[in-house]
Amino acid sequence: MKRVVPILAALFIFISADAQRYMTRTGYIGFYSHAPVEDIRADNNQVASILDTGTGEIVFQVLIRSFKFEKALMEEHFNENYLESDKFPRSHFTGKFKDPVDMSKPGKYEVTVEGELTLHNVKKQISVPGIIEVENGAVKASSKFNIAPEDYNITIPAIVRDNIAKIIEVTVKMNYTSSEDK
Amino acid sequence: MKTPAKIALYGISILFLAGIAAAIYLYTKPQKDLQNTRATHFVTAEELQKEFSSDEKDASEKYLNKVIEVTGTLTNADISEGKAISIVLATQNDMSSVICNFRKPENPEKLRKDEKITIRGELSGFLMDVLLNNCIIVDNIRQE
């Protein structure tokens, strides 16, 4: 099994060791599929992420099995048939803010993040909009963007084609704390 | 219609409806409530984290997708809208803990910081911490 955990560990070493590094282990990523037959939602509240407000680098690590669905059967299909999470247990994103943003002052900052998303063992360059909120030593990041399952070789069988949308809406909500706190 | 044919017709209709009912039940079945499920492993948060950090492959084979019970010291809870959605159990490693996300958000009154708690949940995997989901609090805390 490919060890992806070292990416986060390595970033700990290489990112400058000052109060510009923020992290979370309980970040939220959810997705929403709107289709004729039904709407599907899944929530993952165990996303690990590191944000360096100095360099504008951001990393996400996501365990596929941590996506929780309301219906058990849907979750089973998601893991076994679509994402094949036994073969590919994780998804990750490594990116950077397109334009440097000075986040030393409290406030809301609109950013564009460019980077590589690895999902279902497929790597793809994506560019997504986001909002960074800085206040009192805490940083929040949020984003909403779309992805197409077929871009990541996720095949939906014809029989359930009307149950799952071609474009999935992804929502990201992170509450970071300075990595000096624990 | 002759009586045997009528009986056959009713019989088939009932089977058909039963089949549909079964399909609907399966399709809409929510996440398993682990209240009545027996765990396959009983460990401490320390032991569990050590197993994953020393050999992730072996630990994954042993625990992945299994229902396990973990006992540990509660160091943190993630509260959202007045309810706890997850808790963190301490290990000997400051950088790596055991995180348990509850099946249904729990009443924070049940949670006492720095006290031992036993959780039953499904082991989803490992990122920087060992991650459990669909968790419930086990009322009788195991003493080590």
Coordinates of C-alpha atoms in Angstrom, one line a residue:
Chain A
M1 CA 0.0 0.0 0.0
K2 CA 1.4 3.3 -1.0
R3 CA 2.4 5.3 2.0
V4 CA 1.0 8.7 1.6
V5 CA 1.3 9.7 5.3
P6 CA 4.9 10.8 4.8
I7 CA 3.8 13.7 2.6
L8 CA 2.3 15.4 5.7
A9 CA 5.3 14.4 7.8
A10 CA 7.7 15.8 5.2
L11 CA 5.8 19.1 5.1
F12 CA 6.2 19.3 8.9
I13 CA 10.0 19.3 8.3
F14 CA 10.2 21.5 5.3
I15 CA 7.7 24.2 6.0
S16 CA 9.2 27.0 8.0
A17 CA 8.8 26.3 11.7
D18 CA 7.1 29.5 12.8
A19 CA 3.5 30.5 13.7
Q20 CA 2.5 30.6 10.0
R21 CA 1.7 26.9 9.9
Y22 CA -1.8 25.8 10.8
M23 CA -3.3 22.4 10.9
T24 CA -6.4 20.4 11.6
R25 CA -7.3 16.7 11.9
T26 CA -11.0 17.1 12.0
G27 CA -11.6 19.1 8.9
Y28 CA -14.9 18.7 6.9
I29 CA -15.3 17.7 3.3
G30 CA -18.7 16.8 2.0
F31 CA -20.1 16.1 -1.4
Y32 CA -23.5 16.4 -2.9
S33 CA -24.9 14.7 -6.0
H34 CA -28.2 15.9 -7.4
A35 CA -29.8 13.4 -9.8
P36 CA -33.3 12.7 -11.1
V37 CA -33.9 9.6 -9.0
E38 CA -32.3 10.9 -5.7
D39 CA -30.0 13.3 -4.0
I40 CA -26.9 11.8 -2.3
R41 CA -24.9 13.5 0.4
A42 CA -21.8 12.2 2.2
D43 CA -19.8 13.8 5.0
N44 CA -16.2 13.3 6.1
N45 CA -15.2 15.0 9.4
Q46 CA -11.8 13.4 9.7
V47 CA -9.9 15.4 7.1
A48 CA -6.2 16.2 7.9
S49 CA -4.9 19.4 6.5
I50 CA -1.9 21.7 6.8
L51 CA -1.9 25.3 5.7
D52 CA 1.1 27.5 5.6
T53 CA -0.1 31.1 5.5
G54 CA 3.4 32.3 4.7
T55 CA 4.1 30.2 1.6
G56 CA 0.4 29.8 0.7
E57 CA 0.9 26.0 0.5
I58 CA -2.0 23.8 1.5
V59 CA -2.3 20.0 1.8
F60 CA -5.3 17.8 2.4
Q61 CA -5.4 14.1 3.3
V62 CA -8.7 12.3 3.2
L63 CA -9.6 8.8 4.2
I64 CA -12.2 7.5 1.7
R65 CA -13.8 5.2 4.3
S66 CA -14.5 8.3 6.5
F67 CA -17.2 9.5 4.1
K68 CA -20.4 8.8 5.9
F69 CA -23.7 8.3 4.1
E70 CA -27.2 8.1 5.5
K71 CA -27.9 4.8 3.8
A72 CA -25.5 1.9 4.6
L73 CA -26.0 0.3 1.2
M74 CA -25.0 3.5 -0.6
E75 CA -21.8 3.7 1.5
E76 CA -21.0 0.1 0.7
H77 CA -21.4 0.7 -3.1
F78 CA -19.4 3.9 -2.8
N79 CA -16.5 2.1 -1.1
E80 CA -16.6 -1.2 -2.9
N81 CA -17.7 -0.4 -6.4
Y82 CA -17.0 3.3 -7.2
L83 CA -14.0 4.4 -5.2
E84 CA -12.6 0.9 -4.5
S85 CA -11.4 2.1 -1.2
D86 CA -9.7 -1.2 -0.3
K87 CA -7.3 -0.6 -3.2
F88 CA -7.1 3.2 -2.9
P89 CA -7.9 4.1 0.8
R90 CA -6.9 7.8 0.5
S91 CA -7.3 10.9 -1.5
H92 CA -5.1 13.9 -1.2
F93 CA -4.6 17.3 -2.5
T94 CA -1.4 19.4 -2.6
G95 CA -1.7 22.9 -3.7
K96 CA -0.7 26.5 -3.4
F97 CA -2.5 29.9 -3.6
K98 CA -2.3 31.2 -7.1
D99 CA -1.5 34.7 -5.9
P100 CA 0.3 35.5 -2.7
V101 CA -2.0 36.7 0.0
D102 CA -0.9 38.6 3.1
M103 CA -2.8 36.9 5.9
S104 CA -1.0 38.6 8.8
K105 CA -4.0 40.8 9.5
P106 CA -7.4 39.4 10.5
G107 CA -10.0 39.4 7.7
K108 CA -11.6 37.4 4.9
Y109 CA -9.5 36.7 1.9
E110 CA -10.7 35.3 -1.4
V111 CA -8.1 32.9 -2.9
T112 CA -7.6 30.6 -5.8
V113 CA -5.9 27.4 -5.0
E114 CA -4.1 25.5 -7.7
G115 CA -2.7 22.0 -7.2
E116 CA -3.0 18.3 -7.8
L117 CA -5.9 16.2 -6.6
T118 CA -5.3 12.5 -6.4
L119 CA -8.5 10.5 -6.3
H120 CA -9.1 6.8 -7.2
N121 CA -5.4 6.7 -8.1
V122 CA -5.9 9.4 -10.8
K123 CA -3.9 12.6 -10.5
K124 CA -5.4 15.8 -11.9
Q125 CA -4.5 19.5 -11.8
I126 CA -7.3 21.5 -10.5
S127 CA -7.9 25.2 -9.7
V128 CA -10.5 26.0 -7.1
P129 CA -11.8 29.1 -5.4
G130 CA -11.8 29.5 -1.7
I131 CA -12.1 31.8 1.2
I132 CA -9.6 32.1 4.0
E133 CA -10.7 33.8 7.3
V134 CA -8.1 34.9 9.7
E135 CA -9.1 35.9 13.2
N136 CA -7.3 35.8 16.6
G137 CA -4.7 33.1 15.7
A138 CA -7.3 30.8 14.2
V139 CA -7.7 30.3 10.5
K140 CA -10.7 29.0 8.6
A141 CA -10.8 27.8 5.0
S142 CA -13.8 27.1 3.0
S143 CA -14.5 26.2 -0.6
K144 CA -17.1 24.9 -2.9
F145 CA -16.2 23.4 -6.3
N146 CA -17.3 20.7 -8.7
I147 CA -15.6 17.5 -9.8
A148 CA -16.7 15.0 -12.4
P149 CA -16.3 11.3 -11.2
E150 CA -15.4 10.2 -14.7
D151 CA -12.3 12.4 -14.6
Y152 CA -11.0 10.0 -12.0
N153 CA -12.0 6.8 -13.7
I154 CA -14.9 6.4 -11.4
T155 CA -17.4 4.4 -13.4
I156 CA -21.1 4.4 -12.5
P157 CA -22.9 1.4 -13.8
A158 CA -25.7 2.2 -16.3
I159 CA -28.4 0.8 -14.0
V160 CA -27.8 3.5 -11.4
R161 CA -26.8 6.2 -13.9
D162 CA -29.9 8.3 -13.0
N163 CA -29.1 8.0 -9.3
I164 CA -25.8 9.7 -9.4
A165 CA -24.9 13.1 -11.0
K166 CA -22.2 13.6 -13.6
I167 CA -21.0 16.6 -11.6
I168 CA -20.5 16.3 -7.9
E169 CA -20.5 19.4 -5.7
V170 CA -17.7 19.3 -3.1
T171 CA -17.8 21.5 0.0
V172 CA -14.7 22.0 2.2
K173 CA -14.7 23.6 5.7
M174 CA -11.6 23.7 7.8
N175 CA -11.0 25.1 11.2
Y176 CA -7.3 25.3 11.6
T177 CA -5.3 26.0 14.8
S178 CA -1.7 27.1 14.9
S179 CA 0.4 24.0 15.0
E180 CA 2.1 25.2 18.1
D181 CA -1.1 24.5 20.0
K182 CA -2.3 20.9 20.6
Chain B
M1 CA -61.3 -18.0 -11.8
K2 CA -60.8 -21.5 -10.4
T3 CA -59.7 -21.7 -6.7
P4 CA -56.2 -23.1 -7.2
A5 CA -55.4 -20.4 -9.7
K6 CA -56.6 -17.8 -7.3
I7 CA -54.4 -19.1 -4.5
A8 CA -51.4 -19.2 -6.9
L9 CA -52.1 -15.6 -7.9
Y10 CA -52.3 -14.4 -4.3
G11 CA -49.3 -16.4 -3.4
I12 CA -47.2 -14.8 -6.2
S13 CA -48.5 -11.3 -5.4
I14 CA -47.5 -11.7 -1.7
L15 CA -44.0 -13.0 -2.7
F16 CA -43.6 -10.1 -5.1
L17 CA -44.6 -7.5 -2.5
A18 CA -42.3 -9.2 0.1
G19 CA -39.5 -9.0 -2.4
I20 CA -40.1 -5.3 -2.9
A21 CA -40.3 -4.7 0.8
A22 CA -37.0 -6.5 1.4
A23 CA -35.4 -4.4 -1.4
I24 CA -36.7 -1.2 0.1
Y25 CA -35.5 -2.2 3.5
L26 CA -32.0 -3.0 2.3
Y27 CA -31.8 0.1 0.2
T28 CA -32.9 2.5 3.0
K29 CA -31.1 0.7 5.9
P30 CA -29.2 3.4 7.9
Q31 CA -25.8 3.0 9.5
K32 CA -25.6 0.0 11.8
D33 CA -26.2 0.8 15.4
L34 CA -23.4 -0.9 17.2
Q35 CA -25.3 -1.1 20.5
N36 CA -26.0 -4.8 19.8
T37 CA -22.8 -5.7 17.9
R38 CA -20.0 -7.4 19.6
A39 CA -16.5 -6.0 19.0
T40 CA -13.8 -8.3 17.6
H41 CA -11.0 -6.6 19.4
F42 CA -10.6 -4.8 22.7
V43 CA -7.6 -2.5 23.0
T44 CA -6.3 0.6 24.6
A45 CA -5.7 3.8 22.6
E46 CA -2.0 3.5 23.2
E47 CA -1.8 -0.1 21.9
L48 CA -3.8 0.7 18.8
Q49 CA -1.8 3.8 17.9
K50 CA 1.5 1.9 18.4
E51 CA 0.3 -0.9 16.2
F52 CA -0.5 1.5 13.4
S53 CA 2.6 3.6 13.7
S54 CA 5.0 0.6 13.8
D55 CA 3.4 -1.4 11.0
E56 CA 0.5 0.1 9.2
K57 CA 0.0 -2.8 6.8
D58 CA -0.3 -5.4 9.5
A59 CA -2.5 -3.2 11.7
S60 CA -4.7 -2.5 8.7
E61 CA -5.1 -6.1 8.0
K62 CA -5.9 -6.8 11.6
Y63 CA -8.4 -4.0 12.3
L64 CA -9.7 -2.4 9.1
N65 CA -13.5 -2.2 8.9
K66 CA -13.8 -4.3 12.1
V67 CA -15.9 -3.3 15.1
I68 CA -13.5 -2.7 18.0
E69 CA -13.6 -1.3 21.5
V70 CA -11.0 1.2 22.5
T71 CA -10.4 2.5 26.0
G72 CA -8.4 5.7 26.4
T73 CA -8.1 9.1 28.1
L74 CA -10.4 11.7 26.6
T75 CA -8.3 14.8 25.7
N76 CA -10.5 16.6 23.3
A77 CA -14.0 16.8 21.9
D78 CA -15.2 18.4 18.7
I79 CA -18.4 20.2 19.6
S80 CA -20.7 21.5 16.9
E81 CA -24.1 23.1 17.7
G82 CA -23.9 22.0 21.3
K83 CA -23.3 18.4 20.6
A84 CA -20.1 16.3 20.4
I85 CA -19.4 14.9 17.0
S86 CA -16.1 13.4 17.8
I87 CA -13.5 12.8 20.5
V88 CA -9.8 12.4 20.7
L89 CA -8.2 9.7 22.9
A90 CA -4.7 10.3 24.1
T91 CA -1.8 8.0 23.2
Q92 CA 1.9 8.1 24.3
N93 CA 2.5 10.0 21.0
D94 CA 1.7 13.7 21.0
M95 CA 1.4 13.8 17.3
S96 CA -0.8 10.8 16.8
S97 CA -4.0 9.9 18.6
V98 CA -7.2 7.9 18.2
I99 CA -10.1 9.9 16.8
C100 CA -13.6 8.6 17.2
N101 CA -16.5 10.1 15.3
F102 CA -19.9 9.3 16.8
R103 CA -22.7 7.8 14.8
K104 CA -25.1 10.3 16.4
P105 CA -23.8 13.5 18.0
E106 CA -23.4 12.9 21.8
N107 CA -24.4 15.0 24.7
P108 CA -21.2 16.7 25.9
E109 CA -22.2 16.1 29.5
K110 CA -21.3 12.5 29.0
L111 CA -17.7 13.5 28.3
R112 CA -15.2 14.4 31.0
K113 CA -11.8 15.6 29.9
D114 CA -8.8 13.6 31.2
E115 CA -11.0 10.7 32.2
K116 CA -11.0 7.2 30.8
I117 CA -13.7 6.3 28.3
T118 CA -14.5 3.2 26.2
I119 CA -15.7 3.6 22.7
R120 CA -17.1 1.0 20.3
G121 CA -16.7 1.8 16.7
E122 CA -15.7 0.8 13.2
L123 CA -12.0 1.2 12.3
S124 CA -11.9 3.2 9.1
G125 CA -8.2 3.7 8.7
F126 CA -5.2 5.7 9.5
L127 CA -4.0 9.2 8.4
M128 CA -2.1 11.0 11.1
D129 CA -4.3 9.4 13.8
V130 CA -6.2 6.1 14.0
L131 CA -9.7 6.9 12.7
L132 CA -12.9 5.3 14.0
N133 CA -16.4 6.0 12.8
N134 CA -20.0 5.1 13.7
C135 CA -18.9 5.2 17.3
I136 CA -20.9 4.8 20.5
I137 CA -19.9 5.2 24.1
V138 CA -19.8 1.9 26.0
D139 CA -21.4 2.5 29.3
N140 CA -19.3 0.0 31.3
I141 CA -15.8 1.3 31.0
R142 CA -13.3 -1.6 30.9
Q143 CA -10.7 -1.4 33.6
E144 CA -7.3 -2.5 32.4

